[in-house]
Structure formats: C-alpha cells, structure tokens
Amino acid sequence: MNQQSVSSKKRIVVVIPAYEAADTLPLVLSRIPPRVYDALFSILIVEDANPQIPRSVTPDLQIKYPKIEVLVRDQAGYGGAQKKGFRRALELGCDIAVLLHADGQYAPEIMEELYAPLLGDKADIVLGSRMKNYRSALRGRMPFYKFVANICLTKIENLVYGLNLSEYHSGYMLYSRKALETIPFEKLSDAFHYDGEMLLVGGKKKLRIADVPIPTHYGNEESHVKPISYGFEVLGVVLKYFRGKYDY
C-alpha cells in the first residue's frame, strides 16, 4: 500500500495560527501540493478577535479552499492558538495534527515528507528541524545571532532534558493523536516557547520524536518573536523543569 492510499485513510488536520497574516496566508495555502491538500481532512485557521486587525481568512479564500475552518480567539497568543486548534483537531477525530505557520517561513511543499513517519507509526512527534545541517540554516538566511542562540539554547535543553534533538525552536511540528492525548497540552504556556514545551513533555512521556531536516527560509516576513525575551523565557522553562513543574 503506497503512502497516498495510507494517508487517505488517516484524518490529517492542519493547524495554522494566523496573526496579522492576511498578506501571507493565501500564498502559504497555495503552496500546499494538490495531492497533499486532497489527503487533508481539515485546515484550521486560528485567528484572534482583534477588530483592528484585518481577518486573515476572506470569504474568497474559504471558497477557494473549502476545507478551511476558522477558529477565533478572544486574544492573541501563539501557544493559546495551538491549544484551540489541537482541541478542535481532536474533536474532528484527527489521527495527525500538523502545525504550519502562516508567514511562509516553513515549506508546505514538504508536508507529506514530514507526516510520513506518523503514517508509518515510526514516530509520535515529528520535529521539522532547520539545524540538522548548520550550513543549510545559514544559506537560508537565518540571522547569525539567532543561529548561535539556537545552538546554545539547544545544548542546554538537551543536557537538562536528557534528549538529543537538533533544535527546540522550530515551528514546524507534527503530532499523532496519541501524542496530543498523552501530552497535557492545555497546561502549557500560551507563549512562543510552546513548541519547546511540547517537545520536553513529549520526551518525559517517552514519546518517539523524529527529528527531520527541513529547509531554512528567512525572507521579508515579520516575526512577532522578541529574541531576547524569548531566550530568557526558554531559560525560564529550563528552571521550571528543574523545579518539577512539568511532572504531569
């Protein structure tokens, strides 16, 4: 049985947090390969309810992509948007949940390659890593200070968490239903280090994590992450780990 026929039997749900993404979201959706779009059960776009921000999903976009379902939150928050998306994905009976960013930094074109380990039951979590190949990350225009910070923070996290991942700071994450039912994701942060928390708790729960290389792309998209505060927040997570705050 080929991968396409297997994926057609699985409910694959894509979760896209969309904050000020009206200009970039249509291009991201257009980059999903047709065979992958056909295999998807639903695309959940999670927007915040700020009336001063234009909606990322227009009526025309929903007509063009009828698998879109819009979820609206009362406030912004990267981790909180994922929680809402994952809750709905589980309600829909998902077998696989794919986290995809709305700004185009992560390639929809390789989504099928990333969910393959989940289809084959070879992993519970897939981390799309930019740091499996350092040269590739730099060629993709990752700012040098982010490159160095990523390496340093990852070394600290691996040492503390007892894992051996190439990074914890990618936003291209994929989860099996088992992973979402095992990790108490509702108890984690609403902030930008949510992905790293999912990985460390997944590791504590002995879930299988596949570390898959992805291309790095830094273009003109606007990042809402403040690098210095993010770095201190990650170190705060490490301290919380030491204090047993993740012993769920």
Short mmCIF file of C-alpha atoms in Angstrom, two decimals:
data_model
loop_
_atom_site.label_atom_id
_atom_site.label_comp_id
_atom_site.label_asym_id
_atom_site.label_seq_id
_atom_site.Cartn_x
_atom_site.Cartn_y
_atom_site.Cartn_z
CA MET A 1 0.00 0.00 0.00
CA ASN A 2 1.54 3.34 -1.03
CA GLN A 3 1.75 6.41 1.17
CA GLN A 4 -1.04 8.24 -0.66
CA SER A 5 -3.51 5.42 -0.03
CA VAL A 6 -2.45 5.23 3.62
CA SER A 7 -2.86 8.98 4.10
CA SER A 8 -6.33 8.84 2.57
CA LYS A 9 -7.35 6.53 5.43
CA LYS A 10 -5.95 8.88 8.09
CA ARG A 11 -7.53 12.12 9.25
CA ILE A 12 -4.81 14.72 8.82
CA VAL A 13 -5.67 18.15 10.21
CA VAL A 14 -3.51 21.23 9.66
CA VAL A 15 -3.50 23.90 12.38
CA ILE A 16 -2.39 27.39 11.31
CA PRO A 17 -2.12 30.18 13.90
CA ALA A 18 -2.82 33.33 11.88
CA TYR A 19 -1.93 36.66 13.46
CA GLU A 20 -1.82 39.60 11.02
CA ALA A 21 -1.44 37.08 8.19
CA ALA A 22 -3.82 38.48 5.58
CA ASP A 23 -0.95 39.12 3.15
CA THR A 24 0.90 35.82 3.59
CA LEU A 25 -1.72 33.15 4.31
CA PRO A 26 -3.07 32.88 0.73
CA LEU A 27 0.43 32.15 -0.59
CA VAL A 28 1.04 29.55 2.12
CA LEU A 29 -2.18 27.75 1.21
CA SER A 30 -1.36 27.90 -2.49
CA ARG A 31 1.95 26.15 -1.80
CA ILE A 32 0.30 23.04 -0.36
CA PRO A 33 0.71 20.41 -3.11
CA PRO A 34 -2.63 19.28 -4.62
CA ARG A 35 -2.10 15.64 -3.60
CA VAL A 36 -1.43 16.75 -0.03
CA TYR A 37 -4.46 19.06 0.03
CA ASP A 38 -6.59 16.15 -1.21
CA ALA A 39 -5.29 13.99 1.66
CA LEU A 40 -6.14 16.59 4.32
CA PHE A 41 -9.31 16.29 6.36
CA SER A 42 -9.40 19.91 7.51
CA ILE A 43 -7.37 23.12 7.71
CA LEU A 44 -7.98 25.01 10.95
CA ILE A 45 -7.07 28.70 10.80
CA VAL A 46 -6.86 30.14 14.32
CA GLU A 47 -7.29 33.91 14.38
CA ASP A 48 -7.57 36.38 17.24
CA ALA A 49 -10.65 38.55 17.57
CA ASN A 50 -8.96 41.96 17.49
CA PRO A 51 -11.28 44.11 15.35
CA GLN A 52 -8.38 46.40 14.43
CA ILE A 53 -6.56 43.60 12.60
CA PRO A 54 -7.88 42.55 9.16
CA ARG A 55 -9.12 38.99 9.02
CA SER A 56 -6.56 36.60 7.56
CA VAL A 57 -9.29 34.44 6.02
CA THR A 58 -11.54 36.17 3.50
CA PRO A 59 -14.76 34.72 2.06
CA ASP A 60 -12.97 34.24 -1.28
CA LEU A 61 -10.23 32.22 0.42
CA GLN A 62 -12.80 29.95 2.07
CA ILE A 63 -14.48 29.36 -1.27
CA LYS A 64 -11.17 28.52 -2.90
CA TYR A 65 -10.18 26.16 -0.04
CA PRO A 66 -13.41 24.61 1.29
CA LYS A 67 -11.50 22.53 3.85
CA ILE A 68 -10.79 25.70 5.83
CA GLU A 69 -12.46 26.12 9.20
CA VAL A 70 -11.89 29.41 11.02
CA LEU A 71 -11.47 29.42 14.79
CA VAL A 72 -11.45 32.78 16.57
CA ARG A 73 -9.79 33.50 19.90
CA ASP A 74 -10.53 36.42 22.20
CA GLN A 75 -6.84 37.25 22.49
CA ALA A 76 -3.54 36.75 20.73
CA GLY A 77 -1.05 34.13 21.86
CA TYR A 78 0.94 31.59 19.86
CA GLY A 79 0.61 28.74 22.33
CA GLY A 80 -3.02 29.56 23.03
CA ALA A 81 -3.81 29.45 19.31
CA GLN A 82 -2.28 25.98 19.09
CA LYS A 83 -4.33 24.77 22.06
CA LYS A 84 -7.55 25.89 20.42
CA GLY A 85 -6.52 24.27 17.15
CA PHE A 86 -5.49 20.99 18.77
CA ARG A 87 -8.72 20.82 20.79
CA ARG A 88 -10.72 21.14 17.60
CA ALA A 89 -8.48 18.68 15.74
CA LEU A 90 -9.17 16.06 18.41
CA GLU A 91 -12.90 16.81 18.23
CA LEU A 92 -12.70 16.16 14.49
CA GLY A 93 -11.15 12.76 15.16
CA CYS A 94 -7.72 13.61 13.78
CA ASP A 95 -5.05 10.94 13.51
CA ILE A 96 -2.34 13.53 12.76
CA ALA A 97 -2.16 17.26 13.52
CA VAL A 98 0.26 19.41 11.53
CA LEU A 99 1.33 22.80 12.87
CA LEU A 100 2.07 25.16 9.98
CA HIS A 101 2.93 28.85 10.22
CA ALA A 102 1.01 31.45 8.24
CA ASP A 103 4.02 33.59 7.31
CA GLY A 104 5.60 31.22 4.77
CA GLN A 105 8.78 30.55 6.74
CA TYR A 106 8.11 26.79 6.77
CA ALA A 107 7.62 24.97 3.49
CA PRO A 108 4.16 23.44 2.92
CA GLU A 109 5.69 21.64 -0.07
CA ILE A 110 7.41 19.09 2.19
CA MET A 111 4.47 18.40 4.49
CA GLU A 112 3.97 14.90 3.09
CA GLU A 113 7.60 14.04 3.82
CA LEU A 114 7.16 15.21 7.41
CA TYR A 115 3.99 13.31 8.22
CA ALA A 116 5.32 10.09 6.63
CA PRO A 117 6.86 8.84 9.93
CA LEU A 118 3.47 9.32 11.61
CA LEU A 119 1.66 7.45 8.84
CA GLY A 120 4.09 4.57 9.23
CA ASP A 121 3.80 4.59 13.04
CA LYS A 122 7.54 5.23 13.30
CA ALA A 123 7.12 8.31 15.49
CA ASP A 124 4.64 10.07 17.77
CA ILE A 125 6.03 13.57 17.19
CA VAL A 126 7.87 14.95 14.17
CA LEU A 127 10.12 17.98 14.61
CA GLY A 128 10.91 19.77 11.38
CA SER A 129 14.45 20.89 12.14
CA ARG A 130 16.42 23.66 10.44
CA MET A 131 19.50 22.79 12.44
CA LYS A 132 20.28 19.28 11.23
CA ASN A 133 22.58 21.00 8.76
CA TYR A 134 24.16 24.21 10.02
CA ARG A 135 25.25 25.32 6.55
CA SER A 136 21.72 24.93 5.24
CA ALA A 137 20.41 27.12 8.07
CA LEU A 138 22.86 29.89 7.21
CA ARG A 139 22.18 29.56 3.48
CA GLY A 140 18.51 30.05 4.32
CA ARG A 141 19.45 33.45 5.78
CA MET A 142 18.90 32.58 9.42
CA PRO A 143 20.30 35.64 11.21
CA PHE A 144 23.64 34.78 12.73
CA TYR A 145 22.63 35.83 16.25
CA LYS A 146 19.59 33.51 16.04
CA PHE A 147 21.81 30.74 14.68
CA VAL A 148 24.22 31.00 17.62
CA ALA A 149 21.44 31.41 20.18
CA ASN A 150 19.63 28.36 18.80
CA ILE A 151 22.74 26.20 19.12
CA CYS A 152 23.49 27.40 22.67
CA LEU A 153 19.93 27.06 23.95
CA THR A 154 19.56 23.63 22.34
CA LYS A 155 22.74 22.35 24.01
CA ILE A 156 21.41 23.50 27.39
CA GLU A 157 17.98 21.97 26.75
CA ASN A 158 19.40 18.62 25.62
CA LEU A 159 21.63 18.47 28.69
CA VAL A 160 18.76 19.23 31.07
CA TYR A 161 16.01 17.20 29.38
CA GLY A 162 18.16 14.18 28.55
CA LEU A 163 17.25 14.31 24.87
CA ASN A 164 19.36 14.58 21.73
CA LEU A 165 17.44 16.89 19.40
CA SER A 166 18.99 19.22 16.87
CA GLU A 167 16.75 22.11 17.99
CA TYR A 168 13.70 23.00 20.08
CA HIS A 169 12.79 26.24 18.35
CA SER A 170 11.20 25.23 15.07
CA GLY A 171 7.54 25.97 14.41
CA TYR A 172 7.07 23.07 12.01
CA MET A 173 5.70 20.42 14.35
CA LEU A 174 3.53 17.36 13.72
CA TYR A 175 1.74 15.23 16.30
CA SER A 176 -0.02 11.89 16.30
CA ARG A 177 -3.34 11.61 18.10
CA LYS A 178 -1.52 9.56 20.72
CA ALA A 179 0.87 12.47 21.36
CA LEU A 180 -1.96 15.00 21.76
CA GLU A 181 -3.80 12.67 24.10
CA THR A 182 -0.64 11.93 26.12
CA ILE A 183 0.76 15.46 26.49
CA PRO A 184 -1.40 17.70 28.73
CA PHE A 185 -1.03 20.49 26.18
CA GLU A 186 -3.70 22.66 27.80
CA LYS A 187 -1.45 23.10 30.86
CA LEU A 188 1.46 24.54 28.89
CA SER A 189 2.28 28.17 28.14
CA ASP A 190 0.42 30.42 25.72
CA ALA A 191 3.73 31.96 24.61
CA PHE A 192 6.21 31.39 21.79
CA HIS A 193 8.17 28.68 23.62
CA TYR A 194 5.12 26.38 23.49
CA ASP A 195 6.73 24.11 20.86
CA GLY A 196 9.77 23.52 23.07
CA GLU A 197 7.49 22.67 25.99
CA MET A 198 5.63 20.16 23.84
CA LEU A 199 8.95 18.51 22.98
CA LEU A 200 10.27 18.33 26.53
CA VAL A 201 6.99 16.94 27.90
CA GLY A 202 6.81 14.50 24.99
CA GLY A 203 10.31 13.37 25.91
CA LYS A 204 9.34 12.93 29.57
CA LYS A 205 6.35 10.85 28.45
CA LYS A 206 8.71 8.62 26.41
CA LEU A 207 7.03 9.51 23.13
CA ARG A 208 9.03 8.81 19.97
CA ILE A 209 10.35 12.04 18.43
CA ALA A 210 11.56 12.07 14.83
CA ASP A 211 14.00 14.88 14.08
CA VAL A 212 13.57 15.55 10.32
CA PRO A 213 15.59 18.16 8.39
CA ILE A 214 13.71 20.98 6.66
CA PRO A 215 14.92 23.88 4.52
CA THR A 216 15.50 27.20 6.24
CA HIS A 217 13.86 30.32 4.85
CA TYR A 218 14.11 33.83 6.26
CA GLY A 219 12.59 36.37 3.89
CA ASN A 220 10.69 39.60 4.40
CA GLU A 221 8.08 38.12 6.72
CA GLU A 222 7.59 39.95 10.01
CA SER A 223 8.41 37.99 13.13
CA HIS A 224 6.41 38.69 16.29
CA VAL A 225 9.05 36.96 18.44
CA LYS A 226 11.25 39.24 20.55
CA PRO A 227 14.57 37.33 20.53
CA ILE A 228 16.00 38.47 23.86
CA SER A 229 12.82 37.95 25.86
CA TYR A 230 12.28 34.63 24.07
CA GLY A 231 15.73 33.44 25.10
CA PHE A 232 15.08 34.31 28.75
CA GLU A 233 11.69 32.61 28.57
CA VAL A 234 13.36 29.42 27.30
CA LEU A 235 15.81 29.55 30.21
CA GLY A 236 12.79 30.06 32.47
CA VAL A 237 11.33 26.83 31.09
CA VAL A 238 14.59 25.05 31.95
CA LEU A 239 14.34 26.33 35.54
CA LYS A 240 10.70 25.25 35.75
CA TYR A 241 11.79 21.80 34.57
CA PHE A 242 14.36 21.63 37.39
CA ARG A 243 11.61 22.55 39.85
CA GLY A 244 9.37 19.73 38.65
CA LYS A 245 6.77 21.98 37.04
CA TYR A 246 6.45 19.56 34.10
CA ASP A 247 5.93 16.41 36.18
CA TYR A 248 2.43 15.80 34.86
#
